[in-house]
Amino acid sequence: MNALTSGLPTPPAVYAGCSAALLTQHGKEALLGPILDEALGCQLVHVDAYDTDLLGTFTREVPRAGTQLETAAKKARLGMELAGLRLGLGSEGSVGMDPATGLIPWCYEVLVWIDADRGLEVVGRAHASACAGSRRVTSWEEVQAFAAHHRFPSHALVARPSHADHSSIYKGIQDPDSLRRIYERARADADDGVVFLEVDARAHLNPTRQAVIRQAGLDLAARLRTLCPACQSPGFGLARRVPGLPCGNCGTATSEFKSALMACGACGHEVEERIVEASADPAHCPECNP
Ligand SMILES: [Zn+2]
Ligand SMILES: [Zn+2]
């Protein structure tokens, strides 16, 4: 049993010995290569002949044109084109707030696997708490406090004069001497003596994101190891959850999930799996608790 992928479904031989393109400039091949190798016997071919920052940056100079999923798929197709391969993997992350409370910085990672010969797109996802954030600072003490709170120097920082969208930008700050020097320079360039600091969210400079990308890799690997019961294509898995779990008191359909819809991206075969709970808490019922 392999260390990274123990616990995943038994591997089919579908992708054994195959090569898949991965377009990245931020070291994602080192995170995802070993997982796909262990899980599928498939080798990632690293492609970097395209500037992925043209598709959007975390630091807002280039806004992302499409959705996170569309951008990940676009990266996969660009990589396939550049490498001349029929398989590709694209990765796109975003940082927002946690889905439960909306108060904690949260990292959402999406991976899109494209299999051109089978006409398949399979998605892997993971999300977890992020090391992210920003602050306008006016003293070296404030810089040090921000840096310590955001796990600098294991996580890199970005600095700008004055505000979040200033055209002068210092990315990938990774050591205290550079931080001090850049802080002084950015402050001198600021009309108001303020420096805008933020965590560098690029994957190669943010180990917290790296862990979530690996989780998304394992999610994708588990899907690719699950074959459709109807057509034997890889990638059979959760398509969506279906609401309507009946209220335990009066039987009214609630917004709680009653089942998970498993689907095949190749032939459209679907299996509805019931969720373990037989009924919803009346607290979620529109009749009992309007
Ligand atoms: Zn009810
Ligand atoms: Zn199928």
PDB file of N, CA, C and O in Angstrom, residues 5-6 14 38 47 57 88 97-98 109 154 167 211 224 232 282:
ATOM      1  N   THR A   5      -1.710   7.569  -0.889  1.00  0.00           N
ATOM      2  CA  THR A   5      -3.048   7.293  -1.404  1.00  0.00           C
ATOM      3  C   THR A   5      -3.698   6.079  -0.767  1.00  0.00           C
ATOM      4  O   THR A   5      -4.674   5.565  -1.292  1.00  0.00           O
ATOM      5  N   SER A   6      -3.192   5.613   0.388  1.00  0.00           N
ATOM      6  CA  SER A   6      -3.843   4.487   1.057  1.00  0.00           C
ATOM      7  C   SER A   6      -5.248   4.934   1.448  1.00  0.00           C
ATOM      8  O   SER A   6      -5.468   6.074   1.827  1.00  0.00           O
ATOM      9  N   VAL A  14      -6.590   2.318 -16.010  1.00  0.00           N
ATOM     10  CA  VAL A  14      -6.953   3.253 -17.077  1.00  0.00           C
ATOM     11  C   VAL A  14      -5.812   4.196 -17.478  1.00  0.00           C
ATOM     12  O   VAL A  14      -5.556   4.392 -18.654  1.00  0.00           O
ATOM     13  N   GLU A  38       1.373   7.768  -7.650  1.00  0.00           N
ATOM     14  CA  GLU A  38       0.962   6.686  -6.749  1.00  0.00           C
ATOM     15  C   GLU A  38      -0.451   6.205  -7.029  1.00  0.00           C
ATOM     16  O   GLU A  38      -0.733   5.016  -7.012  1.00  0.00           O
ATOM     17  N   VAL A  47       4.707  21.906 -17.497  1.00  0.00           N
ATOM     18  CA  VAL A  47       4.772  22.885 -18.588  1.00  0.00           C
ATOM     19  C   VAL A  47       4.786  24.268 -17.949  1.00  0.00           C
ATOM     20  O   VAL A  47       3.957  24.560 -17.083  1.00  0.00           O
ATOM     21  N   THR A  57      -4.365  37.229 -11.064  1.00  0.00           N
ATOM     22  CA  THR A  57      -3.424  37.179  -9.942  1.00  0.00           C
ATOM     23  C   THR A  57      -4.171  37.396  -8.631  1.00  0.00           C
ATOM     24  O   THR A  57      -5.227  38.024  -8.600  1.00  0.00           O
ATOM     25  N   GLY A  88      -4.694  16.411 -19.389  1.00  0.00           N
ATOM     26  CA  GLY A  88      -4.165  17.615 -18.754  1.00  0.00           C
ATOM     27  C   GLY A  88      -4.804  17.853 -17.407  1.00  0.00           C
ATOM     28  O   GLY A  88      -5.931  17.420 -17.139  1.00  0.00           O
ATOM     29  N   MET A  97     -13.846  33.670   2.529  1.00  0.00           N
ATOM     30  CA  MET A  97     -14.151  33.453   3.945  1.00  0.00           C
ATOM     31  C   MET A  97     -14.774  32.068   4.117  1.00  0.00           C
ATOM     32  O   MET A  97     -15.290  31.493   3.167  1.00  0.00           O
ATOM     33  N   ASP A  98     -14.740  31.526   5.312  1.00  0.00           N
ATOM     34  CA  ASP A  98     -15.218  30.161   5.551  1.00  0.00           C
ATOM     35  C   ASP A  98     -16.726  30.067   5.320  1.00  0.00           C
ATOM     36  O   ASP A  98     -17.455  31.035   5.547  1.00  0.00           O
ATOM     37  N   GLU A 109      -9.650  25.219  -3.256  1.00  0.00           N
ATOM     38  CA  GLU A 109      -8.814  24.734  -4.357  1.00  0.00           C
ATOM     39  C   GLU A 109      -9.626  23.855  -5.302  1.00  0.00           C
ATOM     40  O   GLU A 109     -10.384  22.995  -4.850  1.00  0.00           O
ATOM     41  N   SER A 154       7.873  31.567   6.855  1.00  0.00           N
ATOM     42  CA  SER A 154       7.502  30.345   6.118  1.00  0.00           C
ATOM     43  C   SER A 154       6.484  30.702   5.023  1.00  0.00           C
ATOM     44  O   SER A 154       6.433  30.072   3.979  1.00  0.00           O
ATOM     45  N   SER A 167       0.381  50.860  -7.971  1.00  0.00           N
ATOM     46  CA  SER A 167       1.049  50.179  -9.092  1.00  0.00           C
ATOM     47  C   SER A 167       2.447  49.645  -8.730  1.00  0.00           C
ATOM     48  O   SER A 167       2.939  48.725  -9.374  1.00  0.00           O
ATOM     49  N   ALA A 211      -0.922  22.502   1.296  1.00  0.00           N
ATOM     50  CA  ALA A 211      -1.590  21.359   1.937  1.00  0.00           C
ATOM     51  C   ALA A 211      -2.994  21.168   1.364  1.00  0.00           C
ATOM     52  O   ALA A 211      -3.450  20.035   1.175  1.00  0.00           O
ATOM     53  N   LEU A 224     -10.884   9.610  -9.914  1.00  0.00           N
ATOM     54  CA  LEU A 224     -10.360   8.969 -11.121  1.00  0.00           C
ATOM     55  C   LEU A 224     -10.208   7.457 -10.933  1.00  0.00           C
ATOM     56  O   LEU A 224     -10.195   6.701 -11.889  1.00  0.00           O
ATOM     57  N   GLN A 232     -17.908   2.159 -17.364  1.00  0.00           N
ATOM     58  CA  GLN A 232     -16.516   1.903 -16.933  1.00  0.00           C
ATOM     59  C   GLN A 232     -15.570   3.082 -17.157  1.00  0.00           C
ATOM     60  O   GLN A 232     -14.352   2.913 -17.085  1.00  0.00           O
ATOM     61  N   PRO A 282     -36.713  19.245  13.367  1.00  0.00           N
ATOM     62  CA  PRO A 282     -37.804  20.201  13.132  1.00  0.00           C
ATOM     63  C   PRO A 282     -37.370  21.664  13.192  1.00  0.00           C
ATOM     64  O   PRO A 282     -38.056  22.544  12.653  1.00  0.00           O
TER      65      PRO A 282
END
